[in-house]
Structures are given as structure tokens and as C-alpha cells.
Amino acid sequence: MKEKEKKFAFQGTYFLLLVLAAYISLFFFNSNMSLHALQKSGHILLKVLPIFMVVIIFTALLNYVLQPKQIVKHLGEKSGARGWLVALFAGIISHGPMYAWYPLIKDLRSQGLRDGLIVVFFYARAIKLPLLPLMLDYFGTGFTLVLSVYILIGALLQGWIFEQLARKQGESIGDRPRFMW
Amino acid sequence: MNKQKSINEKQQKKPSLLQALKKSAFAFWAMTPLLIGVIGLVGLFQALVTPRMLSSLFRGNAVIDTLIGTFAGAAASGNPVVSYLLGGELLAQGISLNAVSAFILSWVTLGFVHLPVEAEALGFSFTLYRNILAFVFTVIIAVLTSFTVQALG
């Protein structure tokens, strides 16, 4: 338990300090703009909070239902076609901003989630199911259909190319986090 | 007897739902400075870069505009609805379908503002390669979509 407590460390504290410094600097140049930005951030935070809750609960449920061995089986190196389809489907139905999903992806990755599937998941998110009616209205059926099909094909191709590149580079692309702020 | 023992061991190893929830919340808590930082950056960006500024970037050249669309979409952040509204306006202004497709696609698949968080969570080289691939594919998909839609009439 003590070991776990020792290992705990906040991530991105320097990054947060940099953003704070940017706000403070802006405040001296244009206080109204700085407050406006702060207000926007507050709105975003309020909108994103429920999604964060969903991600926390979803991560917990996945950890509860699936053991690491099962995650490797369904989403690992030997997951096969089912793994790619799960990644595509998860990308399409996932909601909210991309960064809200990083903690879940990071957790699953530490348990064996294949990197190519993460690439597929992130690109498939370009299809926004709740916004499809709006896209149809603005750009028409043909455009929406063609774009959606190309997004799905493009997502799978990117996942495949990513894994080929990783293999060529001796898996160095799929590194573990080392870019510390 | 042995079977029962192994079943019991398995059951002991499996975390309870509460333990899993605590672990998940703990992992999320560790990333809060990073997430709050990126939300702050998105807010700052939305306040400083207006939709009008973004639409003024386009020049009317289909090839250059496709690249501008990809960069502008990647640099912008916010609800994808805004990208559709802006995309519709750009089309009405005569900006090419290539550029508008690239713009609305990169809005959701690329994000310069998210890069530090993605690099911190998933590694620098992973982030670099994923984003380069996404950038290239956004341009290709935008061109192919425009071409296919025009070919289909």
C-alpha cells in the first residue's frame, strides 16, 4: 500500500503551470480577453465533467469485468478482425472530446491494448452519430455517406500502417509515456 | 478439492467493483492537472481565435486551401457542430469541397491543443506518428471524398 502511495504522482503539473502563466500574461495585456477565456474554460469543464464521470465508471467496469488476460485476448496483439471491429465501433459511439478518453486508453494500453487499435479508435471518432442529421442537412446524403465510408477505411488503414511502422522501427513507436512535462 | 482451491484463488484475485472504481478514479485523479491544463488551453484558444479569423485564412486555391483547411481544423477546437456551420459558410463563399472536407475532418481527428496531453498519456513517438498519419489521411480522404461526390454527380 505504501509502495502504491509512493508511486502516485500528478501528471502535467508543469503544463498546467504554463497554461496558468499564459492566462496571467494575457490578463496584463487584455484582462477582458483573459476573463472571457476563463469563462469559456469553465463552460467546457462543466460540459466535460459528465463525460469524465462516464469514463471513470466505464474504466472501472472494464477492469471489473475483464481481466488483463481477457483484454489481451479481445484487444491485444492476437485479437484479429474482432479487435479492429471493436475499435471502429468504440470510436464511432464514443462521445466527448478526445482528451477525455486518454485515461481509459492509457489504462487499457498498460494491460495489453494493441497500439494499432488505439489509432483506429481515435480516427473512427470522426464519425459523430448524434451529429449525422446535421451533417446530412448541411452537406447532403452523398457527401455524408462517402465521407463516413472513407473515414472507416482510413481508420483501419492508419492502424495497419502504424503497426507496420512500429514493427520496422522495432516497436519503438509504441513506446510507453516518456515525454514528461 | 484442487479445482475449488483454484476457483477461490481466482475469485480472490478479481477486484471488487468498489476497488475497481477506486483504482479508476485514482488513475483519473493523477491526470487532472493535465486535463485541466488542456481545458484551459482550449478555452484560451476559443477566446483568441474566432470563427471569422479561421474562415479568412482560405485563399480560393483548391490545393492550398485543402492544406489550410487541415491546419485550421487541427488548430481549432470546440464542438464539431461549429465546424459544420463554418464548413457550410465556407462552401457558400465558394471555398472548394476539398478544403471544407479537410477542415471538418481535421477538426475532430487532429488537435494541436491536445498534443501535450496525448504525448504525456501515450508517449511522444506514438503521438507524433499517429498525428502525422491522421494528417496525411485527412488530406487524402478530403480529396477522395470531393472527387467521389463530384463523380457521383
mmCIF file of C-alpha atoms in Angstrom, chain A residues 123 147 150-151 154 158, chain B residues 62-74 96-107 109-110 131-147:
data_model
loop_
_atom_site.group_PDB
_atom_site.id
_atom_site.type_symbol
_atom_site.label_atom_id
_atom_site.label_comp_id
_atom_site.label_asym_id
_atom_site.label_seq_id
_atom_site.Cartn_x
_atom_site.Cartn_y
_atom_site.Cartn_z
ATOM 1 C CA TYR A 123 -9.767 8.243 -36.213
ATOM 2 C CA LEU A 147 -17.040 10.697 -46.129
ATOM 3 C CA TYR A 150 -13.692 6.776 -46.315
ATOM 4 C CA ILE A 151 -13.237 7.573 -42.607
ATOM 5 C CA GLY A 154 -8.889 5.381 -43.493
ATOM 6 C CA GLN A 158 -3.902 4.004 -40.394
ATOM 7 C CA ALA B 62 -8.216 24.260 -54.072
ATOM 8 C CA VAL B 63 -4.806 22.683 -53.330
ATOM 9 C CA ILE B 64 -3.548 25.289 -50.873
ATOM 10 C CA ASP B 65 -6.972 25.573 -49.265
ATOM 11 C CA THR B 66 -7.043 21.823 -48.590
ATOM 12 C CA LEU B 67 -3.814 22.158 -46.604
ATOM 13 C CA ILE B 68 -5.057 25.337 -44.925
ATOM 14 C CA GLY B 69 -8.321 23.536 -44.088
ATOM 15 C CA THR B 70 -6.421 20.669 -42.487
ATOM 16 C CA PHE B 71 -4.202 23.014 -40.457
ATOM 17 C CA ALA B 72 -7.077 25.293 -39.483
ATOM 18 C CA GLY B 73 -9.240 22.344 -38.356
ATOM 19 C CA ALA B 74 -6.337 20.897 -36.369
ATOM 20 C CA SER B 96 -13.640 24.094 -52.515
ATOM 21 C CA LEU B 97 -15.228 20.934 -51.149
ATOM 22 C CA ASN B 98 -11.685 19.506 -50.662
ATOM 23 C CA ALA B 99 -10.825 22.290 -48.248
ATOM 24 C CA VAL B 100 -14.123 22.129 -46.374
ATOM 25 C CA SER B 101 -13.936 18.319 -46.033
ATOM 26 C CA ALA B 102 -10.353 18.606 -44.732
ATOM 27 C CA PHE B 103 -11.450 21.313 -42.313
ATOM 28 C CA ILE B 104 -14.355 19.421 -40.737
ATOM 29 C CA LEU B 105 -12.391 16.160 -40.658
ATOM 30 C CA SER B 106 -9.250 17.554 -39.029
ATOM 31 C CA TRP B 107 -11.419 19.438 -36.508
ATOM 32 C CA THR B 109 -9.324 13.906 -35.675
ATOM 33 C CA LEU B 110 -6.420 16.291 -35.066
ATOM 34 C CA ASN B 131 -0.875 12.598 -35.795
ATOM 35 C CA ILE B 132 1.284 12.529 -38.925
ATOM 36 C CA LEU B 133 -0.758 9.575 -40.203
ATOM 37 C CA ALA B 134 -4.027 11.321 -39.301
ATOM 38 C CA PHE B 135 -2.870 14.495 -41.056
ATOM 39 C CA VAL B 136 -1.902 12.693 -44.277
ATOM 40 C CA PHE B 137 -5.106 10.630 -44.278
ATOM 41 C CA THR B 138 -7.246 13.698 -43.652
ATOM 42 C CA VAL B 139 -5.859 15.320 -46.797
ATOM 43 C CA ILE B 140 -6.272 12.094 -48.816
ATOM 44 C CA ILE B 141 -9.823 11.445 -47.552
ATOM 45 C CA ALA B 142 -10.829 15.063 -48.189
ATOM 46 C CA VAL B 143 -9.607 14.898 -51.801
ATOM 47 C CA LEU B 144 -11.139 11.437 -52.392
ATOM 48 C CA THR B 145 -14.478 12.477 -50.864
ATOM 49 C CA SER B 146 -14.697 15.578 -53.012
ATOM 50 C CA PHE B 147 -13.688 13.623 -56.120
#
